[in-house]
Coordinates of C-alpha atoms and ligand atoms in Angstrom, one line a residue:
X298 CA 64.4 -28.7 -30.9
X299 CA 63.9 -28.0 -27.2
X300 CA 63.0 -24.6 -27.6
X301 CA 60.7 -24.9 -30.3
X302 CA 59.1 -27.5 -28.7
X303 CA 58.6 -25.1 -25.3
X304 CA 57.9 -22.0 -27.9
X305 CA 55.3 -24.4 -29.5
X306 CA 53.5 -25.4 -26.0
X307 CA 53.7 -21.5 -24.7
X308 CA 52.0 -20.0 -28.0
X309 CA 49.6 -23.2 -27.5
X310 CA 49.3 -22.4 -24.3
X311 CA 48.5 -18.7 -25.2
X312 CA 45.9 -19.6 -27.2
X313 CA 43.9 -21.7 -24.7
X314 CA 44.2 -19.0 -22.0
X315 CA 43.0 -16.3 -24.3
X316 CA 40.0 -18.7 -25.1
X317 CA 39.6 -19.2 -21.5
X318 CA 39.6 -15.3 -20.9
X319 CA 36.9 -14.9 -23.8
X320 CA 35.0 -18.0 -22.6
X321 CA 34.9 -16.2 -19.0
X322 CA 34.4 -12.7 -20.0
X323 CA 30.9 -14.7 -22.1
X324 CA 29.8 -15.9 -19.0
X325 CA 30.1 -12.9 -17.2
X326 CA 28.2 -11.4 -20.0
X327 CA 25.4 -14.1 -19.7
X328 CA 25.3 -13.4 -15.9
X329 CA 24.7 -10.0 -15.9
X330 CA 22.0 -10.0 -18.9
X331 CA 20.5 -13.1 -16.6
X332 CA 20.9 -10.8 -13.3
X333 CA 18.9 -7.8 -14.7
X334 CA 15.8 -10.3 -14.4
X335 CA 16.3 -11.8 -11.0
X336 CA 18.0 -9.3 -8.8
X337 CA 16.5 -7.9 -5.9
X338 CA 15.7 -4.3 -5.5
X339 CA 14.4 -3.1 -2.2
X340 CA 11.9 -0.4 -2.4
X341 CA 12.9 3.4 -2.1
X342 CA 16.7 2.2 -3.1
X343 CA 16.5 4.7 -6.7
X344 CA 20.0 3.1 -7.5
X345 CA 18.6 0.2 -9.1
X346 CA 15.7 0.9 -10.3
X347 CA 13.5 1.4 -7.3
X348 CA 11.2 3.5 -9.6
X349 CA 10.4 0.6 -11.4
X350 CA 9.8 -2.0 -8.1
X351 CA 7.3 0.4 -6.9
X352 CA 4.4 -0.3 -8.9
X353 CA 4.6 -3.8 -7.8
X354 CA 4.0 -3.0 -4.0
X355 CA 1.3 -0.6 -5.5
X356 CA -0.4 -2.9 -8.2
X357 CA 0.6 -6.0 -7.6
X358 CA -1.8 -8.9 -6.0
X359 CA -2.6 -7.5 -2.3
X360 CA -2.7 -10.1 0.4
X361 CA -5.7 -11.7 1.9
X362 CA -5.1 -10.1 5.2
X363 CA -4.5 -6.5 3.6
X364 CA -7.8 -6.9 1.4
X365 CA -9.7 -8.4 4.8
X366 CA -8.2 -5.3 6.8
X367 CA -8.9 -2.6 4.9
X368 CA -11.7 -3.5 2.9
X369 CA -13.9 -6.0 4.4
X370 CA -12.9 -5.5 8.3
X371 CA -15.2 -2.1 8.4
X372 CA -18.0 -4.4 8.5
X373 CA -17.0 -7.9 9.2
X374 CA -14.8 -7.5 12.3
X375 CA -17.9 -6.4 13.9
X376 CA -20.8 -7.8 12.4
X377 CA -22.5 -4.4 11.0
X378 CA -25.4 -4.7 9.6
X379 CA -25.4 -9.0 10.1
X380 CA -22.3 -9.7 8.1
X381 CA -20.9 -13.0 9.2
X382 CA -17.9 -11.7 12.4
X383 CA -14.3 -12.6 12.0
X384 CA -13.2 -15.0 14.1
X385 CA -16.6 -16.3 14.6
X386 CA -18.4 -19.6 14.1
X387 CA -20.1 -17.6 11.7
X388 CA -17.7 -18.2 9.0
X389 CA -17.9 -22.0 9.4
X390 CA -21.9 -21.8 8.6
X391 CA -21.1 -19.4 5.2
X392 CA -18.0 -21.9 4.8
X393 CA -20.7 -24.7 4.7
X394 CA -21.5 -23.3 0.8
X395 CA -18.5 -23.3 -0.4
X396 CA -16.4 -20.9 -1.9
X397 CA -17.7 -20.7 -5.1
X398 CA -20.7 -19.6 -3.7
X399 CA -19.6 -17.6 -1.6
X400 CA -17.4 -15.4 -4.0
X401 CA -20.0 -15.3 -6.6
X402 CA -22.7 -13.5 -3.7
X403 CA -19.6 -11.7 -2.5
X404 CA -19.1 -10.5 -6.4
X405 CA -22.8 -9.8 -6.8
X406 CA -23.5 -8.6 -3.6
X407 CA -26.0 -10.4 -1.0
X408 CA -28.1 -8.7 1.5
X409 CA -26.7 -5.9 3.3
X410 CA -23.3 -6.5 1.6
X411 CA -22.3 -4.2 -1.2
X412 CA -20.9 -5.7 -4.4
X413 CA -17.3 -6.6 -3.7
X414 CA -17.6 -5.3 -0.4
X415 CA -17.2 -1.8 -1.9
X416 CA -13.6 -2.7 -3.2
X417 CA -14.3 -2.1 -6.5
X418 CA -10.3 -2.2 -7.5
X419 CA -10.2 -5.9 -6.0
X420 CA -9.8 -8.5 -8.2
X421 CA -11.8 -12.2 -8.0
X422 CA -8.5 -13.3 -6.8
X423 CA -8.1 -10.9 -3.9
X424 CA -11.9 -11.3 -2.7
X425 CA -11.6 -14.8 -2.5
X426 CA -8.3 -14.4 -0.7
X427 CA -10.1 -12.3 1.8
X428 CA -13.1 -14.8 2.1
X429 CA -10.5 -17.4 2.9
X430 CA -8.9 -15.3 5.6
X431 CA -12.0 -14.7 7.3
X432 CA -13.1 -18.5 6.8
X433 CA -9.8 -19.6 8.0
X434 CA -10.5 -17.2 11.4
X435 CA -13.7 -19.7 12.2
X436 CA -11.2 -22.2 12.8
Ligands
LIG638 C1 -20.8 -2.5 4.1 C2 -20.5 -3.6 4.9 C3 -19.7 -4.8 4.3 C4 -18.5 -4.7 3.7 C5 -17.6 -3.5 3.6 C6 -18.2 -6.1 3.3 N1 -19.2 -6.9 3.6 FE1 -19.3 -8.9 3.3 N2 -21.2 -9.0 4.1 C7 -21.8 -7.9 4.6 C8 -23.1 -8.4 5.1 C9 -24.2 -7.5 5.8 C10 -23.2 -9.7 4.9 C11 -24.4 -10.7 5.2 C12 -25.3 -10.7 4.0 C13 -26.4 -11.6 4.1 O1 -26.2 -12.8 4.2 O2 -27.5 -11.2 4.1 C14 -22.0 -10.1 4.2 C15 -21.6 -11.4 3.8 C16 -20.5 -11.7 3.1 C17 -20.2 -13.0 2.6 C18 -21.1 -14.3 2.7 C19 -21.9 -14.4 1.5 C20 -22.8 -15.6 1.5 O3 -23.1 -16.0 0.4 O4 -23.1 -16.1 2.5 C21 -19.0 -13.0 2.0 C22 -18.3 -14.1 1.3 C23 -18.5 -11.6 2.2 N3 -19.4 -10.9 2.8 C24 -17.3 -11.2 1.7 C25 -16.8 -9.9 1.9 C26 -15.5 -9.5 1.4 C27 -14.5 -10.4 0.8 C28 -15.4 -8.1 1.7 C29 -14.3 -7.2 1.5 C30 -13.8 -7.2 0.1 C31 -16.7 -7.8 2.3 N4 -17.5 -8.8 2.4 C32 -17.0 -6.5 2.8 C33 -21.4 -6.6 4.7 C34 -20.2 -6.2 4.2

């Protein structure tokens, strides 16, 4: 009776480690199909897919600072042809319209000032980034 009972609680046992093993083997499933999402790929690194990171340095939203630094410094960092200066109280005056303003005559174009500044690949987004960074310098 002793031994069927052990035989009993082994093949019972048997059965809940196999589960286990398929219940584990699912989850390791789940995180890898999850991973593929989340996981972090340094650019250049072609073993995982570096290809495929690229065109988000490339295309994705630019910072403020990169749009302000190469397309809006050429004129603003020095005031050519009476565009408000970086870093001056300038910006506070412009600031004074608000930005809505302010992007829609940066947009247009105002003045001296080209439409978008010439950045014709910038999207709203990035020029009003750039309009904040140079706002933000009047502080
Ligand atoms: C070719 C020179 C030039 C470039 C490049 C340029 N600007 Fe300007 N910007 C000007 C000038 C000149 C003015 C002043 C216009 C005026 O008030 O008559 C000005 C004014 C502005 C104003 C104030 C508008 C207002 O309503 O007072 C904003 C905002 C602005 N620029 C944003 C930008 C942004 C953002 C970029 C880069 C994407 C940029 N500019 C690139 C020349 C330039």
């Amino acid at each position: 009776m002793k031994k069927i009972t052990s035989a009993l609680v082994a093949l019972g046992l048997g059965i809940a480690l196999s589960a286990s093993v398929q219940a584990t083997s699912n989850d390791e499933a789940v995180a890898e199909r999850i991973k593929a999402v989340g996981s972090v790929c340094i650019e250049g690194d072609d073993s995982c897919g570096g290809a495929a990171a690229a065109p988000v340095a490339a295309g994705g939203t630019r910072s403020s600072e990169e749009i302000y630094t190469s397309k809006c410094a050429g004129c603003h960092a020095t005031g050519a042809a009476g565009a408000p200066k970086y870093g001056t109280p300038e910006w506070a005056d412009r600031g004074a319209k608000g930005m809505e303003s302010l992007l829609a005559s940066a947009i247009s174009g105002v003045g001296a000032m080209p439409p978008r500044g010439l950045c014709m690949d910038c999207s709203d987004e990035e020029l009003q980034g750039a309009i904040q960074h140079m706002l933000d310098s009047s502080k």
